[in-house]
Coordinates of C-alpha atoms in Angstrom, one line a residue:
M1 CA -160.0 -128.2 73.3
I2 CA -158.3 -125.1 71.8
E3 CA -160.1 -122.5 69.7
V4 CA -159.7 -119.0 68.3
K5 CA -162.7 -116.7 69.3
D6 CA -163.5 -113.2 70.4
L7 CA -165.6 -113.5 73.4
N8 CA -166.4 -111.8 76.7
V9 CA -163.5 -112.5 79.1
D10 CA -165.9 -112.3 82.1
S11 CA -167.2 -115.9 80.9
L12 CA -163.6 -117.2 81.4
Q13 CA -162.3 -118.6 84.8
C14 CA -159.0 -117.3 84.1
T15 CA -156.8 -115.4 81.5
I16 CA -153.2 -115.5 80.7
T17 CA -151.2 -112.6 79.5
F18 CA -147.7 -112.6 78.2
V19 CA -145.3 -109.6 79.2
Y20 CA -142.1 -108.6 77.9
E21 CA -139.6 -107.0 80.1
D22 CA -138.7 -104.2 77.9
Q23 CA -142.1 -103.3 76.4
Q24 CA -144.6 -101.1 77.8
T25 CA -148.3 -102.2 78.1
D26 CA -151.6 -100.5 78.0
S27 CA -152.5 -102.1 81.2
K28 CA -152.4 -100.0 84.4
I29 CA -152.3 -103.1 86.6
L30 CA -149.2 -104.3 84.8
E31 CA -147.2 -101.0 84.9
R32 CA -148.2 -100.6 88.5
L33 CA -146.7 -104.1 89.2
K34 CA -143.5 -103.3 87.1
S35 CA -143.1 -100.0 88.9
K36 CA -143.2 -101.7 92.4
K37 CA -141.1 -104.5 91.2
V38 CA -143.6 -107.2 92.1
F39 CA -143.8 -108.3 88.4
E40 CA -141.4 -107.0 85.8
G41 CA -141.9 -109.4 82.8
K42 CA -138.7 -111.1 83.5
S43 CA -138.0 -114.5 81.8
E44 CA -139.7 -117.3 83.9
Q45 CA -141.4 -114.7 86.2
I46 CA -144.9 -115.5 86.8
F47 CA -147.7 -113.6 88.9
Y48 CA -151.4 -114.0 89.3
R49 CA -154.2 -112.3 91.0
T50 CA -157.9 -112.5 91.6
T51 CA -160.2 -110.2 89.7
N52 CA -163.5 -108.7 91.1
D53 CA -165.4 -111.4 89.5
L54 CA -163.2 -114.0 91.7
N55 CA -161.7 -115.0 88.5
Y56 CA -158.0 -115.2 87.9
E57 CA -155.5 -113.2 85.8
I58 CA -152.1 -114.8 85.2
F59 CA -149.2 -112.8 83.9
V60 CA -146.1 -114.5 82.5
G61 CA -142.7 -112.9 81.8
L62 CA -141.1 -113.5 78.5
G63 CA -137.8 -111.5 79.2
K64 CA -136.6 -109.1 76.5
Y65 CA -138.2 -109.3 73.0
E66 CA -135.1 -109.7 71.1
E67 CA -133.9 -112.5 73.2
L68 CA -137.0 -114.6 73.3
E69 CA -136.6 -118.0 71.4
R70 CA -139.4 -120.3 70.4
N71 CA -138.8 -123.0 73.0
D72 CA -138.7 -120.2 75.7
F73 CA -142.2 -119.2 74.5
V74 CA -143.4 -122.8 74.7
N75 CA -142.0 -123.2 78.1
A76 CA -143.5 -119.9 79.4
I77 CA -147.0 -121.3 78.0
A78 CA -146.4 -124.3 80.1
K79 CA -145.5 -122.7 83.1
A80 CA -148.7 -120.6 83.0
M81 CA -150.9 -123.7 82.4
K82 CA -149.2 -125.3 85.4
Q83 CA -150.3 -122.3 87.4
A84 CA -153.9 -122.6 86.1
E85 CA -154.0 -126.3 87.0
K86 CA -153.0 -125.5 90.4
L87 CA -156.0 -122.9 90.6
N88 CA -158.4 -125.6 89.4
V89 CA -159.2 -123.7 86.2
D90 CA -161.0 -125.5 83.4
N91 CA -161.9 -122.8 81.2
L92 CA -159.3 -120.1 80.2
G93 CA -158.2 -117.7 77.7
I94 CA -154.8 -117.1 76.3
Y95 CA -154.0 -113.6 74.8
F96 CA -152.0 -113.8 71.4
I97 CA -148.8 -112.1 71.4
K98 CA -146.2 -111.4 68.7
V99 CA -143.0 -113.5 69.0
K100 CA -139.8 -112.6 67.2
E101 CA -139.2 -114.6 64.1
L102 CA -142.3 -116.6 64.4
C103 CA -145.1 -116.0 62.0
T104 CA -148.9 -116.3 63.3
G105 CA -149.0 -119.8 62.2
A106 CA -145.8 -120.7 64.2
T107 CA -146.9 -118.8 67.1
T108 CA -150.3 -120.6 67.2
K109 CA -148.5 -124.1 67.0
A110 CA -146.3 -123.0 69.9
I111 CA -149.3 -122.3 71.9
V112 CA -150.8 -125.6 71.2
E113 CA -147.6 -127.5 72.2
G114 CA -147.3 -125.6 75.4
V115 CA -151.0 -126.1 76.3
K116 CA -151.1 -129.8 75.5
L117 CA -147.6 -131.0 76.8
S118 CA -147.9 -129.0 80.0
G119 CA -151.0 -131.2 80.8
Y120 CA -149.4 -134.4 80.0
K121 CA -149.3 -137.0 82.7
F122 CA -148.7 -140.8 82.5
S123 CA -151.6 -141.7 84.7
K124 CA -152.5 -145.1 83.6
Y125 CA -151.3 -146.9 86.7
N126 CA -151.4 -143.8 89.2
K127 CA -155.3 -142.7 89.3
G128 CA -154.3 -139.7 91.3
K129 CA -152.4 -138.0 88.5
E130 CA -155.0 -137.3 85.6
S131 CA -153.9 -135.2 82.8
Y132 CA -155.0 -131.6 82.7
N133 CA -157.0 -130.7 79.5
P134 CA -158.8 -127.4 80.1
Y135 CA -160.9 -125.7 77.5
V136 CA -158.7 -123.0 76.1
T137 CA -159.5 -119.9 74.0
I138 CA -156.9 -117.8 72.0
L139 CA -158.0 -114.2 72.5
G140 CA -156.8 -111.2 70.6
A141 CA -155.6 -112.8 67.5
P142 CA -155.5 -111.0 64.3
K143 CA -158.8 -111.3 62.6
E144 CA -157.5 -111.7 59.2
K145 CA -155.5 -114.8 60.3
A146 CA -158.2 -116.5 62.4
G147 CA -158.9 -119.1 59.5
K148 CA -155.4 -120.0 59.1
M149 CA -154.8 -120.3 62.9
V150 CA -157.9 -122.7 63.1
E151 CA -155.9 -125.0 60.6
K152 CA -152.7 -124.5 62.4
I153 CA -154.5 -125.6 65.7
A154 CA -155.8 -128.8 64.2
E155 CA -152.4 -129.7 62.6
A156 CA -150.3 -129.0 65.8
S157 CA -153.0 -131.0 67.8
N158 CA -152.4 -133.9 65.8
V159 CA -148.6 -133.6 66.0
I160 CA -148.5 -133.2 69.6
D161 CA -151.0 -136.1 70.1
G162 CA -148.2 -137.9 68.1
V163 CA -145.7 -136.7 70.8
I164 CA -148.1 -137.9 73.5
L165 CA -148.5 -141.5 71.9
A166 CA -144.7 -141.8 71.7
R167 CA -144.5 -140.7 75.5
D168 CA -147.2 -143.3 76.5
L169 CA -145.4 -146.1 74.6
V170 CA -142.0 -145.2 76.3
N171 CA -143.5 -145.0 79.7
E172 CA -145.4 -148.5 79.6
P173 CA -143.3 -150.9 81.5
A174 CA -141.8 -153.9 79.7
N175 CA -144.2 -156.4 81.4
I176 CA -147.1 -154.7 79.6
L177 CA -145.2 -153.7 76.3
Y178 CA -143.3 -156.3 74.7
P179 CA -143.0 -157.2 70.8
E180 CA -146.3 -158.7 70.5
T181 CA -148.2 -155.9 72.4
L182 CA -146.2 -153.1 70.7
A183 CA -147.3 -154.5 67.3
E184 CA -150.7 -154.7 68.5
R185 CA -150.5 -151.1 69.4
A186 CA -149.0 -150.1 66.2
A187 CA -151.8 -151.9 64.4
L188 CA -154.5 -150.1 66.5
V189 CA -153.1 -146.8 65.7
G190 CA -152.9 -147.6 62.0
K191 CA -156.5 -148.5 62.0
E192 CA -157.6 -145.3 63.8
S193 CA -155.5 -143.0 62.0
G194 CA -155.3 -144.3 58.5
F195 CA -152.4 -146.2 57.7
E196 CA -151.5 -149.8 56.7
V197 CA -149.8 -152.0 59.2
E198 CA -148.3 -155.4 58.3
I199 CA -146.8 -157.5 61.2
L200 CA -144.3 -160.3 60.3
D201 CA -143.8 -163.2 62.9
K202 CA -140.8 -165.2 63.5
N203 CA -141.1 -167.5 60.8
E204 CA -141.5 -164.9 58.2
I205 CA -138.5 -162.9 59.7
E206 CA -136.5 -166.1 59.3
K207 CA -137.6 -166.4 55.6
L208 CA -136.3 -163.0 54.9
G209 CA -132.8 -164.0 56.3
M210 CA -132.8 -161.3 59.1
K211 CA -130.1 -163.1 61.0
A212 CA -128.7 -160.1 63.1
F213 CA -132.2 -159.3 64.2
L214 CA -133.0 -162.7 65.3
E215 CA -129.9 -163.4 67.2
V216 CA -130.7 -160.5 69.5
A217 CA -134.2 -161.8 70.0
K218 CA -133.5 -165.5 70.7
G219 CA -133.0 -165.2 74.4
S220 CA -136.2 -163.8 75.2
I221 CA -139.5 -165.8 75.8
H222 CA -141.2 -163.0 73.6
E223 CA -140.9 -163.8 70.0
P224 CA -139.7 -160.8 67.7
K225 CA -142.0 -159.0 65.4
L226 CA -141.2 -156.9 62.5
I227 CA -143.7 -154.0 62.3
V228 CA -144.1 -152.4 58.8
M229 CA -146.4 -149.2 58.5
R230 CA -147.2 -147.9 55.2
Y231 CA -148.8 -144.4 54.6
M232 CA -149.2 -143.6 51.1
G233 CA -150.5 -140.0 51.0
N234 CA -149.7 -139.3 47.6
P235 CA -150.3 -142.5 45.5
K236 CA -149.5 -140.7 42.2
N237 CA -145.8 -140.2 43.3
N238 CA -143.5 -143.0 43.6
E239 CA -141.1 -141.3 45.9
K240 CA -141.1 -142.8 49.5
I241 CA -139.1 -142.0 52.6
G242 CA -138.3 -144.6 55.1
L243 CA -138.3 -144.3 59.0
V244 CA -136.7 -147.0 60.9
G245 CA -137.2 -147.0 64.8
K246 CA -135.1 -149.1 67.3
G247 CA -137.7 -151.3 68.9
L248 CA -135.9 -153.0 71.9
T249 CA -138.9 -153.3 74.4
F250 CA -136.3 -154.1 77.0
D251 CA -132.5 -154.4 77.0
T252 CA -130.8 -156.1 79.7
G253 CA -127.5 -156.0 77.8
G254 CA -127.7 -159.7 77.3
Y255 CA -124.5 -161.5 78.6
S256 CA -122.6 -158.3 78.5
L257 CA -125.2 -157.5 81.3
K258 CA -125.9 -153.8 82.3
P259 CA -125.6 -152.8 86.1
S260 CA -129.0 -152.7 87.8
T261 CA -128.8 -149.0 88.1
S262 CA -128.8 -148.7 84.5
M263 CA -131.5 -151.2 83.8
D264 CA -134.6 -149.8 85.4
T265 CA -135.3 -147.4 82.5
M266 CA -134.5 -149.8 79.8
K267 CA -138.2 -150.1 78.9
S268 CA -137.3 -146.8 77.1
D269 CA -134.9 -148.6 74.7
M270 CA -137.8 -148.6 72.2
G271 CA -137.8 -144.6 72.1
G272 CA -137.0 -144.8 68.4
A273 CA -140.0 -147.2 67.8
A274 CA -142.3 -145.0 69.7
A275 CA -141.0 -142.0 67.7
V276 CA -141.9 -143.4 64.3
I277 CA -145.2 -144.7 65.4
G278 CA -146.1 -141.3 66.6
T279 CA -144.8 -139.6 63.5
M280 CA -147.0 -142.0 61.3
Q281 CA -150.1 -141.2 63.5
A282 CA -149.5 -137.5 63.2
L283 CA -148.9 -137.7 59.2
A284 CA -152.0 -139.8 58.7
K285 CA -154.3 -137.6 60.8
N286 CA -153.2 -134.5 59.0
K287 CA -153.5 -136.2 55.6
V288 CA -150.1 -135.1 54.5
Q289 CA -149.4 -135.8 50.9
K290 CA -146.4 -137.7 51.1
N291 CA -145.6 -141.5 51.0
V292 CA -144.0 -142.9 54.1
I293 CA -142.9 -146.3 55.2
A294 CA -141.9 -147.0 58.7
V295 CA -140.3 -150.2 60.1
V296 CA -139.6 -151.5 63.6
A297 CA -137.7 -154.7 64.4
A298 CA -139.4 -155.4 67.9
C299 CA -137.6 -157.6 70.3
E300 CA -136.2 -158.1 73.8
N301 CA -132.5 -158.6 74.6
A302 CA -132.7 -161.1 77.3
I303 CA -130.5 -163.8 78.9
S304 CA -131.3 -167.5 78.6
G305 CA -129.2 -170.7 77.4
G306 CA -130.1 -169.7 73.8
S307 CA -128.9 -166.1 74.0
Y308 CA -126.1 -165.0 71.7
K309 CA -122.7 -164.4 73.2
P310 CA -119.6 -162.3 73.0
G311 CA -117.3 -163.8 70.4
D312 CA -120.2 -165.2 68.2
I313 CA -120.2 -164.4 64.6
I314 CA -123.6 -163.8 63.0
G315 CA -125.2 -163.0 59.6
S316 CA -127.3 -160.4 58.6
M317 CA -130.0 -159.9 55.8
A318 CA -127.5 -157.9 53.6
G319 CA -125.1 -160.8 53.6
K320 CA -122.6 -159.3 55.7
N321 CA -120.9 -161.2 58.7
I322 CA -120.6 -159.5 62.1
E323 CA -118.3 -160.5 64.9
V324 CA -120.2 -159.9 68.3
L325 CA -117.8 -158.4 71.0
N326 CA -120.7 -157.0 73.1
T327 CA -124.1 -158.2 73.4
D328 CA -125.1 -154.7 74.8
A329 CA -124.3 -153.3 71.4
E330 CA -127.6 -155.0 70.1
G331 CA -129.8 -152.1 68.7
R332 CA -127.5 -151.5 65.7
L333 CA -127.9 -155.4 64.8
T334 CA -131.8 -155.0 64.6
L335 CA -131.4 -151.8 62.8
V336 CA -129.2 -152.9 60.0
D337 CA -131.6 -155.7 59.2
A338 CA -134.6 -153.3 59.3
I339 CA -132.7 -150.9 57.0
T340 CA -131.9 -153.7 54.7
Y341 CA -135.6 -154.6 54.6
I342 CA -136.8 -151.1 54.0
I343 CA -134.5 -150.6 51.1
E344 CA -135.0 -153.9 49.3
K345 CA -138.6 -154.7 50.2
E346 CA -140.0 -151.3 50.2
N347 CA -138.0 -149.3 48.0
V348 CA -137.6 -146.2 49.9
E349 CA -135.4 -143.4 48.5
K350 CA -134.2 -141.9 51.7
I351 CA -133.8 -143.3 55.2
V352 CA -134.0 -141.9 58.8
D353 CA -133.2 -144.3 61.5
V354 CA -134.1 -143.3 65.2
A355 CA -132.5 -145.1 68.1
T356 CA -131.5 -145.0 71.7
L357 CA -128.2 -146.2 70.7
T358 CA -125.3 -145.0 72.8
G359 CA -124.6 -143.7 76.2
A360 CA -121.6 -142.1 74.6
V361 CA -123.9 -139.4 73.0
L362 CA -125.0 -138.3 76.4
V363 CA -121.4 -137.7 77.5
A364 CA -120.8 -135.7 74.2
L365 CA -124.2 -133.8 74.0
G366 CA -126.1 -134.1 77.1
T367 CA -129.9 -134.4 77.3
E368 CA -131.2 -131.6 74.8
I369 CA -129.5 -132.2 71.6
T370 CA -129.6 -135.3 69.5
G371 CA -126.6 -136.5 67.9
V372 CA -126.6 -137.2 64.1
I373 CA -124.6 -139.3 61.7
S374 CA -125.3 -138.6 57.9
N375 CA -123.8 -139.3 54.5
N376 CA -125.7 -136.6 52.8
D377 CA -125.1 -132.8 53.3
D378 CA -128.4 -131.8 51.7
F379 CA -130.4 -134.3 53.8
Y380 CA -128.7 -133.0 57.0
D381 CA -129.5 -129.5 56.0
E382 CA -133.2 -130.4 55.7
L383 CA -133.2 -132.0 59.3
L384 CA -131.7 -128.6 60.5
V385 CA -134.6 -126.8 58.8
A386 CA -137.0 -129.2 60.2
G387 CA -135.4 -128.8 63.8
K388 CA -135.9 -125.1 63.5
R389 CA -139.4 -125.4 62.9
S390 CA -139.9 -127.8 65.6
G391 CA -137.8 -126.5 68.3
E392 CA -135.7 -129.7 68.6
K393 CA -132.1 -129.4 68.4
F394 CA -129.4 -131.5 66.6
W395 CA -125.6 -131.7 66.1
R396 CA -123.8 -133.6 63.4
L397 CA -120.9 -136.0 64.2
P398 CA -118.1 -136.6 61.8
N399 CA -118.2 -140.1 59.8
D400 CA -114.7 -139.7 58.7
K401 CA -113.2 -142.9 57.1
C402 CA -110.4 -142.9 59.8
F403 CA -113.2 -144.4 62.2
K404 CA -113.6 -147.4 59.9
K405 CA -110.8 -149.2 61.3
L406 CA -112.3 -149.2 64.7
Y407 CA -115.1 -151.6 63.7
K408 CA -113.7 -153.7 61.1
G409 CA -113.6 -157.2 62.3
D410 CA -110.7 -159.4 63.1
F411 CA -112.7 -162.7 62.2
A412 CA -115.7 -161.4 60.2
E413 CA -116.2 -158.3 58.0
L414 CA -117.5 -156.0 60.9
K415 CA -117.5 -156.1 64.6
N416 CA -120.6 -154.7 66.5
T417 CA -118.7 -152.2 68.5
G418 CA -115.6 -150.1 67.8
G419 CA -114.6 -149.9 71.5
R420 CA -114.9 -147.0 74.0
N421 CA -113.4 -144.1 71.8
A422 CA -116.0 -142.5 69.4
G423 CA -118.7 -144.7 70.7
T424 CA -121.5 -142.7 69.0
I425 CA -119.7 -142.2 65.6
T426 CA -118.7 -145.9 65.2
A427 CA -122.2 -147.1 66.0
G428 CA -123.6 -144.8 63.4
M429 CA -121.1 -145.6 60.9
F430 CA -121.5 -149.3 61.5
I431 CA -125.3 -148.8 60.4
E432 CA -124.0 -146.8 57.4
E433 CA -122.4 -149.9 56.0
F434 CA -126.0 -151.3 55.4
V435 CA -127.5 -148.0 53.9
Q436 CA -126.3 -149.0 50.2
D437 CA -125.5 -145.3 49.7
K438 CA -129.2 -144.1 50.1
P439 CA -129.4 -140.5 51.6
W440 CA -129.4 -141.5 55.3
L441 CA -129.8 -139.7 58.6
H442 CA -129.0 -141.5 62.0
L443 CA -130.5 -139.9 65.0
D444 CA -129.1 -141.1 68.2
I445 CA -131.9 -140.1 70.8
A446 CA -130.3 -141.9 74.0
G447 CA -129.9 -138.5 75.6
T448 CA -133.2 -136.9 74.4
S449 CA -135.8 -139.4 74.4
W450 CA -135.9 -139.7 78.2
T451 CA -135.8 -137.3 81.1
D452 CA -135.0 -137.9 84.8
N453 CA -135.6 -134.4 86.0
G454 CA -138.6 -133.2 83.9
N455 CA -139.9 -129.7 83.5
D456 CA -143.2 -127.8 82.9
C457 CA -143.5 -129.4 79.4
T458 CA -142.2 -132.8 80.1
P459 CA -142.6 -134.9 83.4
K460 CA -140.0 -137.4 84.2
G461 CA -140.1 -140.2 81.6
G462 CA -140.4 -140.5 77.9
T463 CA -140.2 -137.0 76.0
G464 CA -141.6 -137.9 72.6
A465 CA -138.5 -136.8 70.7
P466 CA -138.1 -136.4 67.9
V467 CA -141.6 -136.9 66.6
K468 CA -142.2 -133.0 65.8
T469 CA -139.0 -132.9 63.8
L470 CA -139.7 -136.2 61.8
Y471 CA -143.1 -134.7 60.9
E472 CA -141.6 -131.4 59.7
L473 CA -138.8 -133.2 57.8
V474 CA -141.5 -135.4 55.8
V475 CA -144.0 -132.5 55.2
K476 CA -141.4 -129.9 54.0
H477 CA -141.8 -130.4 50.2
V478 CA -145.7 -130.1 50.7
C479 CA -145.2 -126.8 52.5
K480 CA -142.8 -125.5 49.6
H481 CA -145.0 -126.5 46.9
S482 CA -148.2 -125.3 48.4
K483 CA -147.0 -121.6 48.9

């Protein structure tokens, strides 16, 4: 639990104080530490001591005031929380501090993020790794802002819970989480959070003509599920935004088989699905006054005598024929049918698809920046604003018509891969062929949805990206109109 309160610090087991390297403080202890160069407030520097009451004081360096960015602050909070966890503290206070370019509300949300994400552990199958959830009080906050801060704590907590849900879904092994059980999880989340979930089975998917989706799914013993989530937060308004998440609960690569060293993390190939489910939970819990439809085409890409093969020509819900050159380029096939569905059956005005789509995006952008393809400058600009608010980073790649020749088919209208060159771009542009000129964003999260190294905010495994940004992208108009 996190709250804002003025109380006697003697009642707390620990206090956390943030210190700028280039600012003086009123604390004689801190000034003495600085003068002796024991603790100078430098970025990522941390120091703790025991007080006379046998409690703890943790000091965390933020570096120079002008250089501190939002994510640096979140990471500093997480580092302090990790230290408190090592000290077995379960009741602590965090002193509020001014952060450049962050208002009081944004600073409060950053504190919530650092506190909650630093304590996250996927401990379901490892009973010795329990999540760390101490009682936290924000101290020294502006009294006139206390009411607003309480609201921001509640909002941010629900958003970060959405991130944690996405992490949990990604971290589940594929023998536990497959299309049917993913659909069941989504239905449970909808029931608990307040949005409608409809699950379509194989027969219903066939009736819709989702041929590309079914081709990918047919090699697995687990039947596909189309998961449709509807949150109507503003029923007086007909405008609806659509979120489409790639839902490959496991991807072997099919007959274009992945090497074993690339397959052990393929339970994470439904990171896009996890992100949109987590976003829907956050929107519903915060009662955001927007209408959002989310669709996940959930399946496994497995190998059997019935699997689709390189050289096959397959159909799609949109009526376009596709030449299959690589069965490991399967995510785009499921996405295009889901996008056709969300346009033609759910009547959305804008579309964001989120997918762990290409290894090429890691080569281009690494693990901290999500690659973007878009057909609409204004919509992309809205994404950048949302990313600035969330702390998640994005980079737009070109979708120039010169790339179209790479994925034009020889024996069908399209082929499902454009080859090695510009792999992230051609994968996104292949999807663009099905968006029917709707404002559209394609987010390739293959690099950002999973981490092998981990840090104070994110242990090894699913990251929950980009739940925070999707949430901010949806609520932006509400914020604008409510001022």
